[in-house]
Coordinates of C-alpha atoms in Angstrom, one line a residue:
Chain A
M10 CA 111.6 27.1 39.4
V11 CA 113.6 25.1 42.0
L12 CA 111.5 23.8 44.9
V13 CA 113.4 22.9 48.1
F14 CA 111.8 20.5 50.6
I15 CA 112.2 21.9 54.1
D16 CA 112.4 19.1 56.6
Q17 CA 111.2 19.7 60.2
T18 CA 110.8 17.8 63.4
E19 CA 109.1 18.7 66.7
G20 CA 108.4 22.2 65.6
H21 CA 111.8 23.0 64.3
I22 CA 113.4 23.1 60.9
K23 CA 116.4 20.7 60.7
K24 CA 119.9 21.9 60.1
S25 CA 120.1 19.8 56.9
S26 CA 117.3 22.0 55.5
F27 CA 119.5 25.1 55.6
E28 CA 122.1 23.3 53.5
V29 CA 119.5 22.3 50.9
L30 CA 118.0 25.8 50.9
T31 CA 121.4 27.3 50.2
Y32 CA 122.1 24.6 47.6
G33 CA 118.7 25.2 45.9
A34 CA 119.2 29.0 45.8
K35 CA 122.6 28.5 44.2
L36 CA 121.2 26.0 41.7
A37 CA 118.4 28.4 40.8
A38 CA 120.9 31.2 40.2
Q39 CA 122.9 28.9 38.0
L40 CA 119.7 28.0 36.0
G41 CA 118.5 31.6 35.8
T42 CA 115.4 31.0 37.8
T43 CA 114.2 31.4 41.4
A44 CA 114.2 29.0 44.4
E45 CA 111.2 28.5 46.7
G46 CA 110.7 26.3 49.8
L47 CA 108.1 23.8 50.6
L48 CA 107.2 23.1 54.2
L49 CA 104.9 20.3 55.3
G50 CA 103.2 20.7 58.7
T51 CA 103.7 23.4 61.3
V52 CA 106.8 24.8 63.0
N53 CA 107.6 27.4 65.7
D54 CA 110.4 28.9 63.7
E55 CA 110.1 32.2 61.7
L56 CA 109.4 31.2 58.1
P57 CA 110.0 34.6 56.4
A58 CA 113.6 34.5 57.9
L59 CA 114.4 31.5 55.6
G60 CA 114.7 34.2 52.8
K61 CA 118.2 34.7 54.1
Y62 CA 119.2 31.5 52.4
G63 CA 118.2 32.9 49.0
I64 CA 114.6 31.6 48.6
K65 CA 111.8 33.9 47.6
K66 CA 108.8 32.1 48.9
V67 CA 107.9 29.4 51.4
H68 CA 104.9 27.3 50.4
Q69 CA 103.3 25.7 53.5
V70 CA 100.8 22.9 53.7
S71 CA 99.8 23.4 57.4
S72 CA 98.2 20.2 58.4
D73 CA 99.1 18.6 61.8
T74 CA 99.0 15.2 60.1
L75 CA 102.2 16.3 58.3
N76 CA 104.1 16.8 61.5
H77 CA 104.8 13.0 61.4
L78 CA 106.3 11.1 58.5
D79 CA 104.2 8.8 56.4
A80 CA 106.1 8.6 53.2
Q81 CA 103.0 7.7 51.2
V82 CA 101.1 10.7 52.4
F83 CA 104.1 13.0 52.0
A84 CA 104.9 11.9 48.5
K85 CA 101.4 12.6 47.3
V86 CA 101.3 16.1 48.8
I87 CA 104.8 17.0 47.6
A88 CA 104.1 15.8 44.0
E89 CA 100.9 17.9 44.0
A90 CA 102.9 20.9 45.2
V91 CA 105.5 20.4 42.5
T92 CA 102.7 20.3 39.9
S93 CA 100.7 23.3 41.2
T94 CA 103.8 25.5 41.7
G95 CA 105.2 24.5 38.3
A96 CA 108.6 23.5 39.7
D97 CA 110.9 21.6 37.3
T98 CA 113.7 20.9 39.8
V99 CA 113.1 19.6 43.4
V100 CA 115.8 19.3 46.1
F101 CA 115.7 17.2 49.2
S102 CA 118.3 16.4 51.9
H103 CA 119.4 12.8 51.6
N104 CA 118.6 12.4 55.3
Q105 CA 116.1 9.9 56.9
T106 CA 113.1 11.8 55.6
G107 CA 114.6 12.4 52.1
K108 CA 115.4 8.7 51.7
A109 CA 111.8 7.7 52.5
V110 CA 110.1 10.4 50.4
A111 CA 112.3 11.7 47.5
P112 CA 112.4 8.5 45.4
R113 CA 108.6 8.1 45.9
V114 CA 108.0 11.6 44.6
A115 CA 110.3 10.8 41.7
A116 CA 108.4 7.6 40.8
R117 CA 105.1 9.4 41.2
L118 CA 106.1 12.2 38.8
K119 CA 108.2 9.9 36.5
A120 CA 111.1 12.3 37.3
G121 CA 114.7 11.2 37.2
I122 CA 116.4 11.4 40.6
V123 CA 120.0 11.4 41.8
T124 CA 120.2 10.5 45.5
G125 CA 123.3 11.2 47.6
A126 CA 124.4 14.2 45.5
S127 CA 127.6 15.8 46.6
A128 CA 127.8 19.0 44.4
L129 CA 125.9 21.4 42.3
P130 CA 124.9 19.9 38.9
D131 CA 126.8 20.6 35.7
T132 CA 124.2 22.2 33.5
A133 CA 126.5 23.2 30.7
N134 CA 125.6 20.0 28.8
G135 CA 122.3 18.7 30.0
F136 CA 121.9 18.1 33.7
V137 CA 124.6 16.0 35.3
V138 CA 124.7 15.5 39.0
R139 CA 127.7 14.1 40.9
K140 CA 126.9 11.6 43.6
T141 CA 128.9 9.4 46.0
V142 CA 129.0 5.7 45.0
F143 CA 130.8 2.6 46.4
S144 CA 130.2 3.9 49.9
G145 CA 132.2 7.1 49.4
K146 CA 135.1 5.4 47.6
A147 CA 134.1 7.0 44.2
F148 CA 131.8 9.5 42.5
A149 CA 129.4 8.9 39.6
N150 CA 128.3 11.7 37.3
V151 CA 124.6 10.9 36.6
K152 CA 122.6 12.6 33.8
I153 CA 118.9 13.2 34.4
D154 CA 117.0 13.0 31.2
S155 CA 113.4 13.7 32.3
P156 CA 111.7 17.2 32.3
I157 CA 111.4 17.2 36.1
K158 CA 114.6 16.6 37.9
I159 CA 115.0 15.6 41.6
I160 CA 118.2 15.8 43.7
S161 CA 118.7 14.6 47.2
L162 CA 121.9 16.2 48.7
N163 CA 124.2 14.3 51.1
P164 CA 124.0 16.0 54.5
N165 CA 127.1 18.0 55.5
S166 CA 128.3 18.1 51.8
Y167 CA 127.3 21.7 51.1
H168 CA 128.0 24.7 53.3
T169 CA 125.1 26.8 54.6
A170 CA 125.4 30.4 53.5
A171 CA 123.1 33.0 54.9
G172 CA 122.7 36.6 53.6
E173 CA 119.9 39.1 53.6
G174 CA 116.3 38.5 52.5
T175 CA 112.8 37.7 53.6
A176 CA 110.6 35.0 52.1
E177 CA 106.9 35.4 51.4
V178 CA 104.9 32.6 53.1
V179 CA 102.2 31.2 50.9
A180 CA 99.6 28.7 52.1
L181 CA 99.2 25.8 49.8
N182 CA 95.8 24.1 49.8
I183 CA 96.4 20.4 49.2
A184 CA 94.2 17.6 50.5
V185 CA 96.1 15.4 52.9
D186 CA 95.3 11.7 53.1
A187 CA 94.8 9.9 56.5
P188 CA 98.2 8.3 57.4
K189 CA 98.5 4.5 57.4
V190 CA 101.7 4.6 59.5
K191 CA 100.7 4.9 63.1
I192 CA 103.6 6.1 65.3
T193 CA 103.3 4.6 68.7
A194 CA 106.6 5.7 70.3
V195 CA 109.6 7.9 69.7
N196 CA 112.8 6.9 71.5
K197 CA 115.4 9.6 71.4
V198 CA 118.8 9.3 73.0
S199 CA 118.5 12.4 75.2
G200 CA 121.4 14.6 76.3
E201 CA 123.6 13.4 73.4
V202 CA 124.4 15.0 70.1
P203 CA 122.7 12.9 67.3
L204 CA 125.4 11.1 65.4
T205 CA 124.2 11.9 61.9
E206 CA 123.8 15.6 62.6
A207 CA 127.1 16.1 64.6
D208 CA 129.8 18.4 63.4
I209 CA 132.4 16.5 65.4
V210 CA 132.4 12.8 66.1
V211 CA 134.8 11.0 68.5
S212 CA 134.9 7.2 67.9
G213 CA 136.6 4.3 69.7
G214 CA 137.7 0.8 68.7
R215 CA 139.1 -2.3 70.2
G216 CA 142.3 -0.5 71.1
L217 CA 140.5 0.9 74.1
K218 CA 140.4 -2.6 75.5
G219 CA 137.1 -2.5 77.3
P220 CA 133.9 -0.5 78.0
E221 CA 135.3 0.6 81.4
N222 CA 137.9 2.6 79.5
W223 CA 135.4 4.8 77.6
N224 CA 135.7 7.7 80.1
I225 CA 138.7 9.2 78.3
L226 CA 136.7 9.2 75.1
L227 CA 133.6 10.6 76.7
D228 CA 135.5 13.4 78.3
L229 CA 137.0 14.4 75.0
A230 CA 133.6 14.3 73.3
K231 CA 132.1 16.4 76.0
E232 CA 134.9 19.0 75.7
L233 CA 134.3 19.2 71.9
H234 CA 130.4 18.9 72.1
A235 CA 130.9 15.9 69.9
A236 CA 128.8 12.8 69.3
T237 CA 130.3 9.5 70.2
A238 CA 130.7 6.5 67.9
C239 CA 132.4 3.1 67.7
S240 CA 133.7 0.4 65.4
R241 CA 131.8 -2.7 64.6
P242 CA 133.7 -5.1 66.9
V243 CA 133.0 -2.7 69.8
A244 CA 129.3 -2.8 69.1
D245 CA 129.2 -6.5 68.5
A246 CA 131.0 -7.1 71.9
H247 CA 128.3 -4.8 73.5
W248 CA 130.9 -2.4 74.8
R249 CA 128.8 0.3 73.3
P250 CA 125.2 0.4 72.0
H251 CA 124.6 -0.6 68.4
H252 CA 123.3 2.8 67.4
E253 CA 126.9 4.1 67.8
H254 CA 128.3 1.7 65.2
V255 CA 129.7 3.6 62.2
G256 CA 130.9 1.8 59.1
Q257 CA 129.7 0.0 56.0
T258 CA 127.0 -1.9 57.8
G259 CA 126.3 0.6 60.5
I260 CA 125.7 4.4 60.2
Q261 CA 127.5 6.4 57.5
I262 CA 128.5 9.8 58.7
A263 CA 130.2 12.9 57.2
P264 CA 131.1 15.2 60.0
N265 CA 133.6 18.1 59.8
L266 CA 135.9 16.3 62.1
Y267 CA 136.2 12.6 62.9
I268 CA 138.6 11.5 65.6
A269 CA 139.3 7.7 65.6
I270 CA 140.8 6.3 68.8
G271 CA 142.2 2.8 68.8
I272 CA 140.5 1.9 65.5
S273 CA 142.6 0.1 62.9
G274 CA 140.6 1.4 59.9
A275 CA 139.4 -1.7 58.1
I276 CA 137.9 -0.9 54.7
Q277 CA 134.4 -1.5 56.0
H278 CA 134.9 1.0 58.7
L279 CA 136.3 3.6 56.3
A280 CA 133.2 3.2 54.1
G281 CA 131.2 4.7 56.9
V282 CA 133.4 7.7 57.7
N283 CA 135.4 8.5 54.5
R284 CA 133.2 11.5 53.7
S285 CA 134.4 13.3 56.9
K286 CA 136.1 16.6 56.1
T287 CA 139.1 16.1 58.5
I288 CA 140.1 12.7 60.0
V289 CA 142.4 12.4 63.0
V290 CA 143.7 8.9 63.9
I291 CA 145.2 8.0 67.3
N292 CA 146.6 4.5 67.3
K293 CA 149.7 2.9 68.8
D294 CA 150.3 0.8 65.7
P295 CA 152.1 2.8 63.1
E296 CA 151.1 0.2 60.5
S297 CA 147.4 0.8 61.1
P298 CA 145.8 1.3 57.7
F299 CA 143.7 4.1 59.1
F300 CA 146.7 6.4 58.9
K301 CA 146.6 6.2 55.1
A302 CA 143.1 7.7 55.2
A303 CA 143.8 10.3 57.9
D304 CA 144.7 14.0 57.7
Y305 CA 146.4 14.1 61.1
G306 CA 147.7 11.3 63.2
I307 CA 149.4 10.5 66.5
V308 CA 151.2 7.2 66.9
G309 CA 150.9 6.6 70.6
D310 CA 149.0 5.1 73.5
A311 CA 145.4 6.3 73.6
F312 CA 145.4 6.2 77.4
E313 CA 148.1 8.8 77.5
V314 CA 147.3 10.9 74.4
V315 CA 143.5 11.3 74.7
P316 CA 143.5 12.9 78.2
K317 CA 146.3 15.2 77.0
L318 CA 144.2 16.1 74.0
T319 CA 141.2 16.9 76.1
E320 CA 143.3 19.1 78.4
E321 CA 144.9 21.0 75.4
I322 CA 141.5 21.7 73.9
R323 CA 140.3 22.9 77.2
K324 CA 143.3 25.2 77.4
M325 CA 142.8 26.5 73.9
R326 CA 139.1 27.2 74.5
A327 CA 139.9 29.0 77.8
G328 CA 142.6 31.1 76.1
G329 CA 140.0 32.0 73.5
Chain B
M7 CA 100.9 -14.6 53.5
K8 CA 103.4 -13.9 50.6
I9 CA 106.7 -12.1 51.1
L10 CA 109.0 -10.9 48.3
V11 CA 112.6 -10.1 49.1
C12 CA 114.7 -8.0 46.7
I13 CA 118.2 -9.2 46.1
S14 CA 121.0 -7.3 44.4
K15 CA 124.5 -8.5 43.3
T16 CA 127.3 -6.2 44.5
P17 CA 131.1 -6.3 44.6
D18 CA 132.5 -7.6 47.8
T19 CA 133.1 -4.9 50.5
T20 CA 136.9 -5.3 50.2
S21 CA 136.9 -4.9 46.3
K22 CA 139.4 -2.5 44.8
I23 CA 137.4 0.3 43.2
A24 CA 138.6 1.2 39.7
F25 CA 137.1 2.1 36.4
V26 CA 137.7 1.3 32.7
N27 CA 136.6 2.4 29.3
G28 CA 137.4 6.1 29.9
N29 CA 136.0 5.9 33.4
T30 CA 132.6 4.9 32.2
K31 CA 132.5 1.4 33.5
F32 CA 133.4 -0.3 36.9
D33 CA 136.4 -2.5 36.5
E34 CA 135.2 -6.0 37.2
A35 CA 138.6 -7.7 36.8
G36 CA 139.2 -9.9 39.9
V37 CA 136.1 -8.7 41.7
Q38 CA 134.3 -11.2 44.0
W39 CA 130.5 -10.8 43.8
I40 CA 128.3 -11.1 46.8
I41 CA 124.7 -10.6 47.8
N42 CA 124.3 -7.0 48.8
P43 CA 124.8 -7.2 52.6
Y44 CA 121.7 -5.2 53.5
D45 CA 119.5 -7.4 51.3
E46 CA 121.1 -10.6 52.7
W47 CA 121.8 -10.0 56.4
Y48 CA 118.7 -8.0 57.2
A49 CA 115.9 -8.3 54.6
L50 CA 116.4 -12.0 53.6
V51 CA 117.3 -13.3 57.1
R52 CA 114.3 -11.6 58.7
A53 CA 112.0 -13.0 56.1
I54 CA 113.4 -16.5 56.7
E55 CA 112.9 -16.0 60.5
L56 CA 109.3 -15.1 59.9
K57 CA 108.8 -18.2 57.7
E58 CA 110.4 -20.4 60.4
K59 CA 107.8 -19.2 62.8
D60 CA 104.9 -19.5 60.4
A61 CA 105.4 -22.3 57.8
S62 CA 102.4 -21.1 55.8
I63 CA 104.4 -18.0 54.6
V64 CA 105.4 -18.2 51.0
L65 CA 108.8 -16.5 50.5
H66 CA 110.1 -15.5 47.1
L67 CA 113.2 -13.6 46.0
V68 CA 113.5 -11.3 43.1
T69 CA 116.5 -9.8 41.3
V70 CA 116.9 -7.7 38.2
G71 CA 119.9 -8.6 36.1
G72 CA 121.5 -10.9 33.6
A73 CA 122.4 -14.6 33.9
D74 CA 125.6 -13.6 35.8
C75 CA 123.2 -13.0 38.8
D76 CA 122.2 -16.6 39.0
P77 CA 125.0 -17.8 41.3
I78 CA 124.1 -14.9 43.7
I79 CA 120.4 -15.8 43.7
R80 CA 121.3 -19.5 44.3
K81 CA 123.4 -18.3 47.3
A82 CA 120.4 -16.4 48.6
L83 CA 118.2 -19.5 48.1
A84 CA 120.7 -21.5 50.1
L85 CA 119.9 -19.4 53.1
G86 CA 116.1 -19.8 52.6
G87 CA 113.1 -19.0 50.4
D88 CA 110.9 -21.1 48.2
E89 CA 111.7 -19.8 44.8
A90 CA 113.4 -16.9 43.0
I91 CA 112.5 -14.8 40.0
R92 CA 115.1 -13.1 37.9
V93 CA 114.0 -10.3 35.6
N94 CA 116.3 -10.7 32.7
A95 CA 117.4 -7.1 32.1
D96 CA 120.3 -4.7 32.6
N97 CA 120.4 -2.4 35.6
A98 CA 119.4 0.7 33.7
D99 CA 118.6 3.0 36.7
S100 CA 116.6 3.0 40.0
F101 CA 113.3 3.8 38.4
Y102 CA 113.7 1.0 35.8
I103 CA 114.7 -1.6 38.4
A104 CA 111.9 -0.5 40.8
S105 CA 109.4 -0.7 37.9
Q106 CA 110.4 -4.3 37.2
I107 CA 110.2 -5.3 40.8
A108 CA 106.8 -3.6 41.2
E109 CA 105.5 -5.5 38.2
I110 CA 106.6 -8.8 39.7
A111 CA 105.1 -7.8 43.1
K112 CA 101.7 -6.9 41.4
Q113 CA 101.5 -10.1 39.5
G114 CA 102.4 -12.2 42.5
G115 CA 100.1 -10.4 45.0
Y116 CA 102.7 -10.1 47.7
D117 CA 101.7 -8.8 51.1
L118 CA 105.1 -7.6 52.1
V119 CA 108.2 -6.5 50.1
L120 CA 111.5 -6.3 51.9
T121 CA 114.7 -4.6 50.6
G122 CA 118.0 -3.7 52.0
K123 CA 118.4 0.0 52.9
E124 CA 120.7 0.5 49.9
T125 CA 123.2 -1.3 47.7
I126 CA 126.8 -0.9 48.7
D127 CA 127.8 0.0 45.1
Y128 CA 125.3 2.6 43.8
N129 CA 124.2 3.7 47.3
G130 CA 120.9 4.8 45.8
S131 CA 118.5 4.1 48.8
A132 CA 115.7 4.5 46.3
I133 CA 114.3 1.1 45.2
G134 CA 112.1 0.4 48.2
A135 CA 110.5 3.8 48.2
M136 CA 109.9 3.7 44.4
V137 CA 108.4 0.1 44.6
A138 CA 106.1 1.3 47.4
E139 CA 105.0 4.3 45.3
L140 CA 104.4 2.1 42.2
L141 CA 102.3 -0.3 44.4
D142 CA 100.6 2.6 46.2
A143 CA 101.6 1.0 49.5
P144 CA 102.9 2.5 52.7
Y145 CA 106.7 2.5 53.1
I146 CA 109.0 2.2 56.1
S147 CA 112.6 3.1 55.4
L148 CA 115.7 2.3 57.4
A149 CA 113.9 -0.2 59.6
T150 CA 116.0 -1.5 62.6
K151 CA 113.3 -3.9 63.9
F152 CA 110.5 -5.7 62.2
D153 CA 107.8 -7.9 63.6
L154 CA 104.5 -9.3 62.2
A155 CA 101.3 -10.3 64.0
G156 CA 98.6 -11.3 61.6
N157 CA 98.3 -8.4 59.2
T158 CA 99.9 -5.8 61.4
A159 CA 103.6 -5.0 61.2
T160 CA 105.4 -3.4 64.1
V161 CA 108.6 -1.6 63.0
A162 CA 111.3 0.6 64.5
R163 CA 112.9 3.0 62.1
E164 CA 115.9 5.2 62.3
I165 CA 115.3 9.0 62.9
E166 CA 117.8 11.7 63.7
G167 CA 119.2 10.8 67.2
G168 CA 117.0 7.8 67.9
E169 CA 114.2 5.6 66.6
E170 CA 110.5 5.7 66.0
I171 CA 108.1 2.8 66.6
A172 CA 105.2 2.4 64.2
E173 CA 102.4 0.1 63.4
V174 CA 101.3 -0.4 59.8
Q175 CA 98.8 -2.8 58.1
L176 CA 99.9 -4.9 55.2
P177 CA 100.5 -4.6 52.3
L178 CA 103.7 -2.8 53.0
V179 CA 107.2 -2.2 51.7
V180 CA 110.1 -2.0 54.2
S181 CA 113.8 -1.2 53.7
C182 CA 116.0 -3.0 56.3
Q183 CA 119.3 -2.3 58.0
K184 CA 121.3 -3.4 61.0
G185 CA 119.1 -4.5 63.9
V186 CA 116.4 -6.2 61.9
A187 CA 118.2 -9.6 61.9
E188 CA 121.7 -11.1 62.3
Q189 CA 123.9 -12.5 59.5
R190 CA 123.6 -16.2 58.9
I191 CA 125.9 -18.7 57.2
P192 CA 124.2 -21.1 54.8
N193 CA 124.5 -24.8 55.8
M194 CA 125.2 -27.8 53.5
R195 CA 121.5 -28.8 53.5
G196 CA 120.5 -25.3 52.4
I197 CA 123.1 -25.3 49.6
M198 CA 121.9 -28.7 48.3
A199 CA 118.3 -27.6 48.5
A200 CA 119.0 -24.4 46.6
R201 CA 120.1 -26.3 43.6
T202 CA 116.6 -27.7 42.9
K203 CA 114.6 -24.7 44.0
P204 CA 112.8 -23.0 41.1
L205 CA 114.6 -20.0 39.6
K206 CA 112.2 -18.4 37.1
V207 CA 113.3 -16.0 34.4
A208 CA 110.9 -13.2 33.6
E209 CA 111.2 -10.8 30.6
P210 CA 111.3 -7.1 31.6
A211 CA 108.3 -4.8 31.3
A212 CA 108.8 -2.0 28.8
V213 CA 110.0 1.0 31.0
D214 CA 112.3 3.9 30.1
A215 CA 115.1 4.7 32.4
L216 CA 115.1 8.4 33.5
T217 CA 118.8 8.7 34.4
S218 CA 122.1 7.4 33.0
I219 CA 125.7 7.3 34.4
V220 CA 128.0 9.5 32.3
S221 CA 131.3 8.8 34.1
Y222 CA 132.9 7.8 37.3
E223 CA 135.7 9.5 39.2
L224 CA 137.9 8.5 42.1
P225 CA 138.3 11.1 44.9
P226 CA 141.6 13.0 44.8
P227 CA 144.2 11.2 46.8
K228 CA 144.7 12.3 50.4
A229 CA 147.7 14.6 50.8
G230 CA 149.1 12.2 53.3
V231 CA 148.8 12.1 57.0
K232 CA 150.6 14.7 59.1
L233 CA 152.0 12.9 62.1
V234 CA 152.3 14.7 65.4
S235 CA 154.5 13.4 68.2
P236 CA 152.5 12.0 71.2
D237 CA 154.6 14.3 73.4
N238 CA 153.3 17.4 71.5
V239 CA 149.5 17.0 71.6
A240 CA 149.3 20.9 71.7
E241 CA 150.6 20.9 68.1
L242 CA 147.7 18.7 67.0
V243 CA 145.2 21.1 68.6
R244 CA 146.9 24.0 66.9
L245 CA 146.7 22.3 63.5
L246 CA 143.1 21.4 64.0
H247 CA 142.3 24.9 65.0
E248 CA 144.4 27.0 62.6
E249 CA 145.0 24.8 59.6
A250 CA 141.9 22.4 59.3
K251 CA 139.7 25.0 61.1
A252 CA 137.9 21.9 62.5
I253 CA 137.7 23.1 66.1

């Protein structure tokens, strides 16, 4: 059986969970078995409706303690759930929670793990999972040799597919330890699309010349319901907050669309964004290395091109 | 107070990525090796800062690898730290490496183990979590701030769209990223001192790896950029809508 970890926050199931549920159901079909979900804590969402992603059951450990992440507590509960449900394959999202918990579960169960998977495993000859390595510049095919296999899937690398179906919700009775991690505050950037969850990201570099010029980028982001990001020099110069820095040493993202404005595309920047599905580069320097990594480009002055782009998108949306 | 920082050797960020032996091995020809930036800039520098504030802190570094890692660990010692331990073994897989580090951590009785959030070559993001599990210690991943007052650590960690502040009692394992500290350049005194700092070689514990790399692949080359005239921005919008289906 394939057990899929369903990640939630503030009473709602995360978008990345729908991707792993779809992935887990596809994997189960490939292995000739069934997929089931595992939810820790309590949510307001309708759990039987998760059946539409192809899972038969949702096992729930409904303890309020589990509404906040303590990796040590989570790993123990998940490992027990794996054992008691008899799962031999476990799927996580390679998101913040997955990074904290999945390798712990693997170590606890002595199960081989592939983190950052980008495709379904090849099960024709053993169990070989493809993962991104060298910060997205290559893939490795990694064979798992242990009886229990764990995969954490890169967010935004597998399309959610919903069909028909209802999942049976089963309460799992597992003892939950008292957490050792005491959460004292949560600081969310309100009113903005979270960068790692965004479908579209609009990003600016030194070519915008100064923080006072960010309005054109913010207008475009607003029109596209996009998250905003920036290059490292921009964050280092404090033109934009550090949490917007994408790149090798910043945040790595994989949106459907990445629009880079006035960013030259140094290799360290590309390492943070090269898993994006479509890349658009707007830069006045035709020799900018970013054009080599782009799908679409405009060689031109950002201060002229970006407001026009915002206007054209507005027109297209208005015209339906 | 004893702190252990995990150090990994990785290719420089600008290295050309290519593979040899029928795509089963990374091509090391002409590659410059560096300390994994997350281990160096964040985990190690933060540990050094803590030691600068409290001289009673004992700071050790650990790496798992062959003698080819020695120049890298000396570079790390040039930044700071009292001594280093190299577990003389190949990088078999995450579980193998984490097991070796956990063994060193148990023997040395460390209160705090710091790692980078991932290596820039394998991108596993797994060692810290596994070491924590093997030590049965709490784990904070993706830390963006780390402070210590007595036995209590105050950390900020990345969550979707923000950060969470938490308090945890030591012993503790933390994976560090941007925000925890700032990059430092080693000075001549540090480089000289590093030459005489102890670098102990430990033999590996008997542990079986659970995974193995079968092959590598490079992503298919990009089809090439489609350039649109700056006077025809509407065409870009049409392409993004109709061809890329991105908006």
